One Martini backbone bead per residue (centre of mass of N, CA, C, O) as a GRO file, in nm:
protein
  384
    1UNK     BB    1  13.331   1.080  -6.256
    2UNK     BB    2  13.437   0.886  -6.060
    3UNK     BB    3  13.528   0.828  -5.716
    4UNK     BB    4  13.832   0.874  -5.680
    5UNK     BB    5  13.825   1.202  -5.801
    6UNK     BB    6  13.573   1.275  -5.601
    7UNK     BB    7  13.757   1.197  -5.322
    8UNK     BB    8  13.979   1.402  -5.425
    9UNK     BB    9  13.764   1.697  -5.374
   10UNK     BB   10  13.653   1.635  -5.103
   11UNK     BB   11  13.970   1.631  -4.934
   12UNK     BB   12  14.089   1.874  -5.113
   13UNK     BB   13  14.218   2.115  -5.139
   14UNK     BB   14  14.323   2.388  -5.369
   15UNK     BB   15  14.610   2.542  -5.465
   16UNK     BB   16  14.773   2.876  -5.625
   17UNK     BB   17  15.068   2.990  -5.744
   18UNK     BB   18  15.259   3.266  -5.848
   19UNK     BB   19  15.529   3.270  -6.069
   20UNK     BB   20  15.770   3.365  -6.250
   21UNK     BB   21  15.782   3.119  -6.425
   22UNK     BB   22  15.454   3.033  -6.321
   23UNK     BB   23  15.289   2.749  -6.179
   24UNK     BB   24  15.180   2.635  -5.854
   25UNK     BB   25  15.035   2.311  -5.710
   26UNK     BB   26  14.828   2.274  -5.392
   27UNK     BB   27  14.759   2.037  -5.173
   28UNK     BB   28  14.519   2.021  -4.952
   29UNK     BB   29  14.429   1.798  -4.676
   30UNK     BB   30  14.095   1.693  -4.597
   31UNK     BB   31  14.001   1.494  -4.411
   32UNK     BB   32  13.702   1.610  -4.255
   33UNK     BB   33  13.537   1.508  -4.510
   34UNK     BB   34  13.275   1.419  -4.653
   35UNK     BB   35  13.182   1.181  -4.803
   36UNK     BB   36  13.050   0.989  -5.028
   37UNK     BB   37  12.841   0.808  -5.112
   38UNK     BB   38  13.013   0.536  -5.196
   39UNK     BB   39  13.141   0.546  -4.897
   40UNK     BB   40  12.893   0.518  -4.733
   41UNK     BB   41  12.804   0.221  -4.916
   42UNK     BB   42  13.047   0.049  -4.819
   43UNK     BB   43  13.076   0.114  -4.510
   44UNK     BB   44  12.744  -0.044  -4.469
   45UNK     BB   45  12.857  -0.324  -4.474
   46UNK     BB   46  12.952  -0.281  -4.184
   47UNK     BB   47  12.746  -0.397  -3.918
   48UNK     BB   48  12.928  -0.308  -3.714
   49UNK     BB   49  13.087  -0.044  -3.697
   50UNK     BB   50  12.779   0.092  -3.815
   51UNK     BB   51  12.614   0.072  -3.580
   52UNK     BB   52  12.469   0.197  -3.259
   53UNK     BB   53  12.699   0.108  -3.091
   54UNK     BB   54  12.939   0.222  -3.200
   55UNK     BB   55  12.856   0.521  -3.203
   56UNK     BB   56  12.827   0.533  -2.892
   57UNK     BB   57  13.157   0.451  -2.858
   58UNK     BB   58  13.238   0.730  -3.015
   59UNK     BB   59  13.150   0.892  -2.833
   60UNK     BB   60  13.239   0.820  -2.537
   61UNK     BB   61  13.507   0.863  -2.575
   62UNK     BB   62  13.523   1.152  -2.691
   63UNK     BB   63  13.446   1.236  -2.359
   64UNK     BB   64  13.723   1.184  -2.250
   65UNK     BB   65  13.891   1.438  -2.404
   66UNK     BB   66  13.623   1.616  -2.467
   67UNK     BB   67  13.360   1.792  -2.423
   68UNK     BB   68  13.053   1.641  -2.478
   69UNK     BB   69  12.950   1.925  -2.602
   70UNK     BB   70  13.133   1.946  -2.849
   71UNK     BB   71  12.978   1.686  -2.933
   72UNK     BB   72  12.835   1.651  -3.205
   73UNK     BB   73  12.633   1.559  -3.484
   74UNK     BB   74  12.631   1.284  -3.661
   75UNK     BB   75  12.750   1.228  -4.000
   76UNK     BB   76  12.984   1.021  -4.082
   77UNK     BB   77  13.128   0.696  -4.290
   78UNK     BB   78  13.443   0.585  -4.338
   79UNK     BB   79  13.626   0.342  -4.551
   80UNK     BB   80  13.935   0.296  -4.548
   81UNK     BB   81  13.895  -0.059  -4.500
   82UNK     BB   82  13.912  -0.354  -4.391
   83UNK     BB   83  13.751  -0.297  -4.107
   84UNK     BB   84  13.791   0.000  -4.129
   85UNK     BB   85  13.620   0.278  -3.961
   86UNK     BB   86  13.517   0.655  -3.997
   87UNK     BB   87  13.396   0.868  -3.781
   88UNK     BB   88  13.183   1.167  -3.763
   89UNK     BB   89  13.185   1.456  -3.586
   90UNK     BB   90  13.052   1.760  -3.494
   91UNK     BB   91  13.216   2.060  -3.387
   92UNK     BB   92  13.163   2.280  -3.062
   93UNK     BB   93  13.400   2.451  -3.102
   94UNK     BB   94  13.517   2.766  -3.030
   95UNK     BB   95  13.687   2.852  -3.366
   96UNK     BB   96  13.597   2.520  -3.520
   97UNK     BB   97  13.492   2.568  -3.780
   98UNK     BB   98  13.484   2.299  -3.986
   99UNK     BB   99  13.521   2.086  -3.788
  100UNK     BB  100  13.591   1.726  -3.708
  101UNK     BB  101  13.540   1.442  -3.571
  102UNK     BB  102  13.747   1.116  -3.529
  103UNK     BB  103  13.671   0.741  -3.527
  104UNK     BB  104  13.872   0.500  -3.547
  105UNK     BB  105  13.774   0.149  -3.618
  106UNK     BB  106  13.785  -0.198  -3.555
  107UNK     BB  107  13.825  -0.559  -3.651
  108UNK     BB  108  13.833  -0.867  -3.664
  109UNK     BB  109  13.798  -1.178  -3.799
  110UNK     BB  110  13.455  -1.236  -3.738
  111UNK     BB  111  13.414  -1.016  -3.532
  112UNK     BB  112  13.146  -0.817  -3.311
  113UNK     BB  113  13.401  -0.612  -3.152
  114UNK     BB  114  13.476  -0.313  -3.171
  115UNK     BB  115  13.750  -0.113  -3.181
  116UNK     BB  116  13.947   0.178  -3.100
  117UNK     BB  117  14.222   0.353  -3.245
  118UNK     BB  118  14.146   0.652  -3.327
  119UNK     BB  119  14.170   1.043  -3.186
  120UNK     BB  120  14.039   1.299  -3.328
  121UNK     BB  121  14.098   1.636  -3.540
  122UNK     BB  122  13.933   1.769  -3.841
  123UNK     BB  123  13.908   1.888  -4.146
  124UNK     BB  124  13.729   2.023  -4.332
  125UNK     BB  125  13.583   2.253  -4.603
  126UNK     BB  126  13.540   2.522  -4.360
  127UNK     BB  127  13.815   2.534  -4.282
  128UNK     BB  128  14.089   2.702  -4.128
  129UNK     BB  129  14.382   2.737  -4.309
  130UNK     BB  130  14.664   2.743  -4.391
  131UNK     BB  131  14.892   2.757  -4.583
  132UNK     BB  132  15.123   2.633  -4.804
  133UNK     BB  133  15.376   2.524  -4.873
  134UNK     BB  134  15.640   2.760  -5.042
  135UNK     BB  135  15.884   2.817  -5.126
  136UNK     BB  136  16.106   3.102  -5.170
  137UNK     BB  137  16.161   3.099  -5.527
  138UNK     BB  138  15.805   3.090  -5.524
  139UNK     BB  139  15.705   3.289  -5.403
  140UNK     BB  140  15.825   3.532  -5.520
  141UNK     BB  141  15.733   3.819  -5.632
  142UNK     BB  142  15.692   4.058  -5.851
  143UNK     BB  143  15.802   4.359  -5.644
  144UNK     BB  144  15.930   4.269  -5.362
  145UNK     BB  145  16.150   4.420  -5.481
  146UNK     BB  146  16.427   4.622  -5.428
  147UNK     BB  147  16.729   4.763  -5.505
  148UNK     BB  148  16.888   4.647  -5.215
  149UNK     BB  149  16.822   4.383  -5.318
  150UNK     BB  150  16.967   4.000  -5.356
  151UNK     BB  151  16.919   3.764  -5.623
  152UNK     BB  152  17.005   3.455  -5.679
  153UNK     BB  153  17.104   3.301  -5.923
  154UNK     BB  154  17.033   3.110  -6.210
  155UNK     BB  155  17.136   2.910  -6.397
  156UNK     BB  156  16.859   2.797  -6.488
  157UNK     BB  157  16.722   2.993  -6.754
  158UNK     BB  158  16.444   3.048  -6.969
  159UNK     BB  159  16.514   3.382  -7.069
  160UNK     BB  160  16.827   3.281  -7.115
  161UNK     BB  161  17.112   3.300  -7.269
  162UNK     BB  162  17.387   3.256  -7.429
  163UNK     BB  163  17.622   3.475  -7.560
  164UNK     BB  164  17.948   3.553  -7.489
  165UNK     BB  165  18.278   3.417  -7.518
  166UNK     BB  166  18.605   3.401  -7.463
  167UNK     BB  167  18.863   3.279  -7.702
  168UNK     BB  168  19.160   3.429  -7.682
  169UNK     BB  169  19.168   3.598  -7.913
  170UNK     BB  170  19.229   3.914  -7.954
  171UNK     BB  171  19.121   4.016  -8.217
  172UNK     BB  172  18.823   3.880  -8.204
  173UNK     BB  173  18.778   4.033  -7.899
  174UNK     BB  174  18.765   4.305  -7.990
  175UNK     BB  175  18.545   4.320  -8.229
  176UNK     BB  176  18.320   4.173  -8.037
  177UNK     BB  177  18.316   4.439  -7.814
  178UNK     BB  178  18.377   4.709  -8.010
  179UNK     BB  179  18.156   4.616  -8.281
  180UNK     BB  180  17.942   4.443  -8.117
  181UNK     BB  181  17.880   4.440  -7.786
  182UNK     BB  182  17.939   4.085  -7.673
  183UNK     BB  183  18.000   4.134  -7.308
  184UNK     BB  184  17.769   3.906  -7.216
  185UNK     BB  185  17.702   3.640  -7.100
  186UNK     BB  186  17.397   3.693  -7.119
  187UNK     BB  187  17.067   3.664  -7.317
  188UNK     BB  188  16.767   3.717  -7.428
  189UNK     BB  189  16.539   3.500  -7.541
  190UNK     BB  190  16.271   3.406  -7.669
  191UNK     BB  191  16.126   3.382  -7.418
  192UNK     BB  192  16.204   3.672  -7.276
  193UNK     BB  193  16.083   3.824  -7.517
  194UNK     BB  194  15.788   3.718  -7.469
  195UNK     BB  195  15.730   3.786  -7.222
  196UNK     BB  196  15.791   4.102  -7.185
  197UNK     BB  197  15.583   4.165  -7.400
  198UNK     BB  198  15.316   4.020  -7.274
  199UNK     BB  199  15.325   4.223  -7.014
  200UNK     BB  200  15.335   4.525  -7.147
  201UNK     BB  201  15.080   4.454  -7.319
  202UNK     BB  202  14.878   4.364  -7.064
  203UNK     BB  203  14.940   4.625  -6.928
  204UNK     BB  204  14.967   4.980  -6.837
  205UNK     BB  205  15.114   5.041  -7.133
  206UNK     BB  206  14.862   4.949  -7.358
  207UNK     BB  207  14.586   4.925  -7.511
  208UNK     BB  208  14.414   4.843  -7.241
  209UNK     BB  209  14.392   5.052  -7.088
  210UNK     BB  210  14.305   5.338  -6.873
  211UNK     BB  211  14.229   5.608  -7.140
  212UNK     BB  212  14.302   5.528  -7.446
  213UNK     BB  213  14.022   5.562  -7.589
  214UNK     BB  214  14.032   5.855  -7.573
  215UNK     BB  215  14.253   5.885  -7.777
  216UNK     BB  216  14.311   6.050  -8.059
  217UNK     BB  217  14.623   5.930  -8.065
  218UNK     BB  218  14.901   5.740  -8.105
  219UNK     BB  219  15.234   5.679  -8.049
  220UNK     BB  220  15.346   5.654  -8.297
  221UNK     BB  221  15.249   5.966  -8.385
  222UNK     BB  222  15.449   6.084  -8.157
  223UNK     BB  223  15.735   6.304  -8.110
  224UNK     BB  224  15.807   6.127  -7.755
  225UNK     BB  225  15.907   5.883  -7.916
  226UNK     BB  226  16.137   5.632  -7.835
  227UNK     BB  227  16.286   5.401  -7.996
  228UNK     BB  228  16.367   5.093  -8.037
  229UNK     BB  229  16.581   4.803  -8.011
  230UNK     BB  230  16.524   4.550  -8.184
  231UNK     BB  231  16.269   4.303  -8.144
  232UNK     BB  232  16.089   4.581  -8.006
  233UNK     BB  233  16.042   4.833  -8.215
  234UNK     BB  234  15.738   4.733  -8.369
  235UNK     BB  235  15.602   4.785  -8.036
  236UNK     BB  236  15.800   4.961  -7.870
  237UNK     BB  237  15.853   5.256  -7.650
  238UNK     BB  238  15.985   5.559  -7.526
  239UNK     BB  239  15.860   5.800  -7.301
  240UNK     BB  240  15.947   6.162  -7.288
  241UNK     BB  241  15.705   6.312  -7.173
  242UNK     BB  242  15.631   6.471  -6.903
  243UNK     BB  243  15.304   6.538  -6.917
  244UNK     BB  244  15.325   6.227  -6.903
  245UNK     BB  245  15.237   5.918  -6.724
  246UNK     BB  246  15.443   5.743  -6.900
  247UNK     BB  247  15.712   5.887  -6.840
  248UNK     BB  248  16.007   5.646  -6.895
  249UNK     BB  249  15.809   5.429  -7.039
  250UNK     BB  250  15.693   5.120  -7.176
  251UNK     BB  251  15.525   5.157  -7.492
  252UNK     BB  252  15.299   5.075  -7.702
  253UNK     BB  253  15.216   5.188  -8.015
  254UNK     BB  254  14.868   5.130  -7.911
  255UNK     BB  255  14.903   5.378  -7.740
  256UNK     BB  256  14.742   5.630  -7.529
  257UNK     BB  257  14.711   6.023  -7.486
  258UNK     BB  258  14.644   6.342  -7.367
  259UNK     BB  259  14.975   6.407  -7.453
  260UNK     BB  260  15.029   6.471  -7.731
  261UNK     BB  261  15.196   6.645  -7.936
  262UNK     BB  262  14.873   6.664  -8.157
  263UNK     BB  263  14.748   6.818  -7.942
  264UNK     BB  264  14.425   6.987  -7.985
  265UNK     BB  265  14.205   7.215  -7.893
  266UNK     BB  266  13.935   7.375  -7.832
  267UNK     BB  267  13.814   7.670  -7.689
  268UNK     BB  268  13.638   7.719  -7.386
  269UNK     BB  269  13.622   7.945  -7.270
  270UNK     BB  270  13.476   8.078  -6.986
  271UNK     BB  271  13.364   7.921  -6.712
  272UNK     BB  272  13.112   8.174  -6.753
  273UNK     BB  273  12.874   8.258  -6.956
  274UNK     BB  274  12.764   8.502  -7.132
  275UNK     BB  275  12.545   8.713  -7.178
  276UNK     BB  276  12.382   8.898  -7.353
  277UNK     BB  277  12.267   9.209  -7.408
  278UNK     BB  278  11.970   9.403  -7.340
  279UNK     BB  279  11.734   9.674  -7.503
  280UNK     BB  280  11.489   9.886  -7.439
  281UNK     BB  281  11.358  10.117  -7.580
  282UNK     BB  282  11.094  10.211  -7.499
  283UNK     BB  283  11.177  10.225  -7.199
  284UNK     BB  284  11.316  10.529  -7.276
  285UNK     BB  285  11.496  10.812  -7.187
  286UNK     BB  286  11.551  11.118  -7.312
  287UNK     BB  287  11.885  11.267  -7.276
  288UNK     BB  288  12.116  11.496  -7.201
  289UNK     BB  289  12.463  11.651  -7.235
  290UNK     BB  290  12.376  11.899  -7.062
  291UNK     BB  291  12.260  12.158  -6.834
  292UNK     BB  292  12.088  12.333  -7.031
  293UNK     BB  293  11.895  12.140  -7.113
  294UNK     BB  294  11.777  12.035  -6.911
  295UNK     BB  295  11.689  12.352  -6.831
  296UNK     BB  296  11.536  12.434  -7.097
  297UNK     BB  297  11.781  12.704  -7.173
  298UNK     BB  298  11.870  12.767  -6.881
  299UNK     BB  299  12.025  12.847  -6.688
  300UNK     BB  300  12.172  12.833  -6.336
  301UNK     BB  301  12.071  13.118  -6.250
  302UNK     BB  302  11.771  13.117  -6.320
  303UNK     BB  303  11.684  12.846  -6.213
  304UNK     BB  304  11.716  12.958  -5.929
  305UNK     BB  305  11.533  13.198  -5.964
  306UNK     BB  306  11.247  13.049  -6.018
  307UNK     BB  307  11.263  12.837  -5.770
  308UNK     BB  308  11.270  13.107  -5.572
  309UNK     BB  309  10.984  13.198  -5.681
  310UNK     BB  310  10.808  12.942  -5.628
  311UNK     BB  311  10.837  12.912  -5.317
  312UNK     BB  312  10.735  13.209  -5.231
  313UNK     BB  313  10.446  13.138  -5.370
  314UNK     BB  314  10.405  12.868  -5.213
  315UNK     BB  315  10.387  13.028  -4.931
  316UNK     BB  316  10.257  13.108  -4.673
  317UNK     BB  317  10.162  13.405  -4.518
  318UNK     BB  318  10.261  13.405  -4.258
  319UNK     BB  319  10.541  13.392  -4.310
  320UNK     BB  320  10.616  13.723  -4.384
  321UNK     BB  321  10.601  13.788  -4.044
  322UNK     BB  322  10.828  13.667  -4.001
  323UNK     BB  323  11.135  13.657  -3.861
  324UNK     BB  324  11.418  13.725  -4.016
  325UNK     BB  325  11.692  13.557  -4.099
  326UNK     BB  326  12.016  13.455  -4.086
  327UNK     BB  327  12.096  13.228  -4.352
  328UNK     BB  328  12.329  13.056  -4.473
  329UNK     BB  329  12.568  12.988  -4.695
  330UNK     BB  330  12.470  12.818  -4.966
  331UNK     BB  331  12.602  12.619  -5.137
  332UNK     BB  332  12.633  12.446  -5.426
  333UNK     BB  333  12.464  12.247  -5.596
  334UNK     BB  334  12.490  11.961  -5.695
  335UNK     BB  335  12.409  11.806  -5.968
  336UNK     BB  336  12.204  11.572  -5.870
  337UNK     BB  337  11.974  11.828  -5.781
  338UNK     BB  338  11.939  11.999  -5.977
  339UNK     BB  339  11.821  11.769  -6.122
  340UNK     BB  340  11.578  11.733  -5.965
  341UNK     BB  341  11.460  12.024  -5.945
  342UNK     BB  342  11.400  12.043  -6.234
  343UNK     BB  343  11.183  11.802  -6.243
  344UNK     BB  344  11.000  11.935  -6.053
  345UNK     BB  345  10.919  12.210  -6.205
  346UNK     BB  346  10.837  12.069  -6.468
  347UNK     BB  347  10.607  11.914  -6.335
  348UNK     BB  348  10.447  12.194  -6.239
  349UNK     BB  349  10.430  12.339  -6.508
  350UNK     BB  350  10.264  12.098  -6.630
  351UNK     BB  351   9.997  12.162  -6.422
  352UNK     BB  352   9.931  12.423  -6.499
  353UNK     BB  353   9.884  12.420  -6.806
  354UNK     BB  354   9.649  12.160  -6.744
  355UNK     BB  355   9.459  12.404  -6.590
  356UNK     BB  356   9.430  12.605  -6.818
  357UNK     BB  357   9.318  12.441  -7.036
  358UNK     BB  358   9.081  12.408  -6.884
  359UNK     BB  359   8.932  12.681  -6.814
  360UNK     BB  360   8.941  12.721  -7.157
  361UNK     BB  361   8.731  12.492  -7.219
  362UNK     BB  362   8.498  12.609  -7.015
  363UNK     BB  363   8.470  12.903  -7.112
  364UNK     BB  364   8.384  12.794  -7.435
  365UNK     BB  365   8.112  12.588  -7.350
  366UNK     BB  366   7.904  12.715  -7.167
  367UNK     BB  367   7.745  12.918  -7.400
  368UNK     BB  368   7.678  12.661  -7.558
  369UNK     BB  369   7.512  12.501  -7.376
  370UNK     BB  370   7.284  12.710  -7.338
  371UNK     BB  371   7.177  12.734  -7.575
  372UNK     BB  372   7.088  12.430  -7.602
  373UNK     BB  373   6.897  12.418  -7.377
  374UNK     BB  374   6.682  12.664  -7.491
  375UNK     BB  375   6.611  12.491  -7.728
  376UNK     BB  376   6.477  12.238  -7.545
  377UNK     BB  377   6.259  12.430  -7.400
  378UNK     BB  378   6.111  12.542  -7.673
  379UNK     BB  379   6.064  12.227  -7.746
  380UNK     BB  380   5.861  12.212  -7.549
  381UNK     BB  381   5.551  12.125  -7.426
  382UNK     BB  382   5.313  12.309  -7.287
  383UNK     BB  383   5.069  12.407  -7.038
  384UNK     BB  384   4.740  12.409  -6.991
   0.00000   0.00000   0.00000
């Protein structure tokens, strides 16, 4: 890179707006940039302009104009010309970061007395400015109109072409109008195909879209796709499904969603799985299906009878004496007390039967024990 095309890049800004049509490129100039080495190397040969006179008398100059605290260190000199140079100084004005105060300076021939030509403030590097000036007809940007607004004709457009005009023959222009449909006076170019083409396809329409990867087969095979007709029937159509997110929208045939016509799930089954039931047979307690077994082969009327002799046996002798009371007529017990009774005088008989066994084992062993004990004291030796 040259000298000359490095101080076009440290001096100029580039801004880039994208049009309709393409690209324009705007350079902003920031005087206010520091020099390249050359051109410090340049300015450095003229011994009077960047003496430390100059600068000292570059500085007092700017205290005149404004507050000489603003007024920071000395950045550096570029030689604008024969005997012209521009000093630099950074500005501490708050609001105005990477802006440089700028002293240009000259000299006459021969002369060794600095004269100050011109006070200014420039953008540096990190300065904040505006944008550049764009035109009206290259700022609009697509999308930017609605419905109802109205933009200008343009004569020279290269996405269009003429159509057909008017030849003045009856019979030619009936032809043209009613079996050819000749009427538009412009149509689109191969440019204005090929634009429209490579927009739509590099758009959310087209097979890099986001969630296309996911769909198990393209809108080719959909049988909600309408073909287009025309030089873009072979690569777009448009989507009819209204559960589709892009229905009514022209979609590239190697675009997909999951709205396609042939797509097919398998059943997902309820939002919460069950687990199978599990049965332990071994803790299980057969129970009967009627009354009658519940009760031991004893019907209703005899099981309470049974009950309340077993109660009237285990009640105190004291009770006997006591004076009997007219006691209220008990209602019939519910099924479930019925059975909760029953199962209480079955355990109640079951622990009488294990204390019969009980008596009627020691009762026949007792026998048994006293006969073994007399023969085991008489083979004892006697005492002499």
């Amino acid at each position: 890179m040259t000298d000359a095309a490095t101080d076009t890049s440290k001096n100029t800004s580039t801004m880039t707006s994208e049009t309709a049509a393409g690209h324009t490129t705007v350079e902003i100039d920031r005087p206010g940039a520091l020099p390249t080495a050359a051109q410090q190397a340049a300015a450095a040969k003229d011994k009077v302009l960047t003496s430390p006179d100059a600068i000292e008398a570059a500085r007092s100059a700017l205290g005149e104009i404004t507050e000489p605290l603003s007024v920071g260190r000395y950045a550096a000199s570029r030689q604008l010309d024969k005997r012209l140079i521009t000093h630099l100084f950074e500005c501490n004005l708050t609001g105005y970061r990477g802006w440089r105060w700028a002293v240009t300076m000259s000299r006459p021939p021969r002369g060794r007395t600095a004269t100050i030509c011109e006070l200014e403030l420039l953008p540096g590097e990190e300065a904040l400015l505006a944008p550049a000036w764009v035109p009206w007809a290259d700022r609009l940007r697509p999308g930017d109109t609605t419905r109802s607004d109205r933009l200008p004709r343009r004569e020279t457009d290269e996405r269009l072409e003429p159509g057909w005009e008017a030849t003045g023959e009856e019979e030619g222009d009936t032809v043209a109008l009613d079996e050819l449909d000749l009427g538009r006076a412009r149509v689109l170019s191969a440019e204005g195909y090929r634009r429209a083409a490579q927009r739509w396809y590099d758009g959310d329409h087209g097979p890099d879209a986001e969630g296309v990867r996911k769909a198990h087969a393209t809108c080719s095979t959909c049988g909600f796709l309408v073909p287009m007709a025309g030089r873009l029937r072979n690569t777009f159509g448009v989507c009819a499904n209204e559960w589709a997110a892009d229905d009514g929208r022209v979609v590239s045939l190697d675009h997909g969603c999951g709205a396609h016509s042939e797509t097919d799930l398998p059943d997902q089954g309820p939002e919460w799985p069950v687990a199978p039931s599990r049965l332990d047979e071994e803790a299980m307690e057969p129970l009967a299906t009627n009354g009658t077994d519940l009760r031991g082969g004893h019907g209703r009327d005899e099981a309470g009878a049974q009950e309340q002799q077993e109660q009237a046996e285990s009640a105190p002798a004291g009770a006997d004496a006591a004076p009997e009371e007219s006691a209220p007529e008990e209602s019939a017990p519910e099924p479930e007390a019925a059975s909760a009774s029953q199962r209480a005088a079955s355990a109640r008989d079951a622990v009488a039967d294990l204390a019969l066994e009980r008596e009627h084992h020691d009762a026949t062993q007792r026998p048994a024990a006293a006969d073994a004990l007399a023969q085991l004291e008489a083979s004892l030796p006697t005492r002499s």
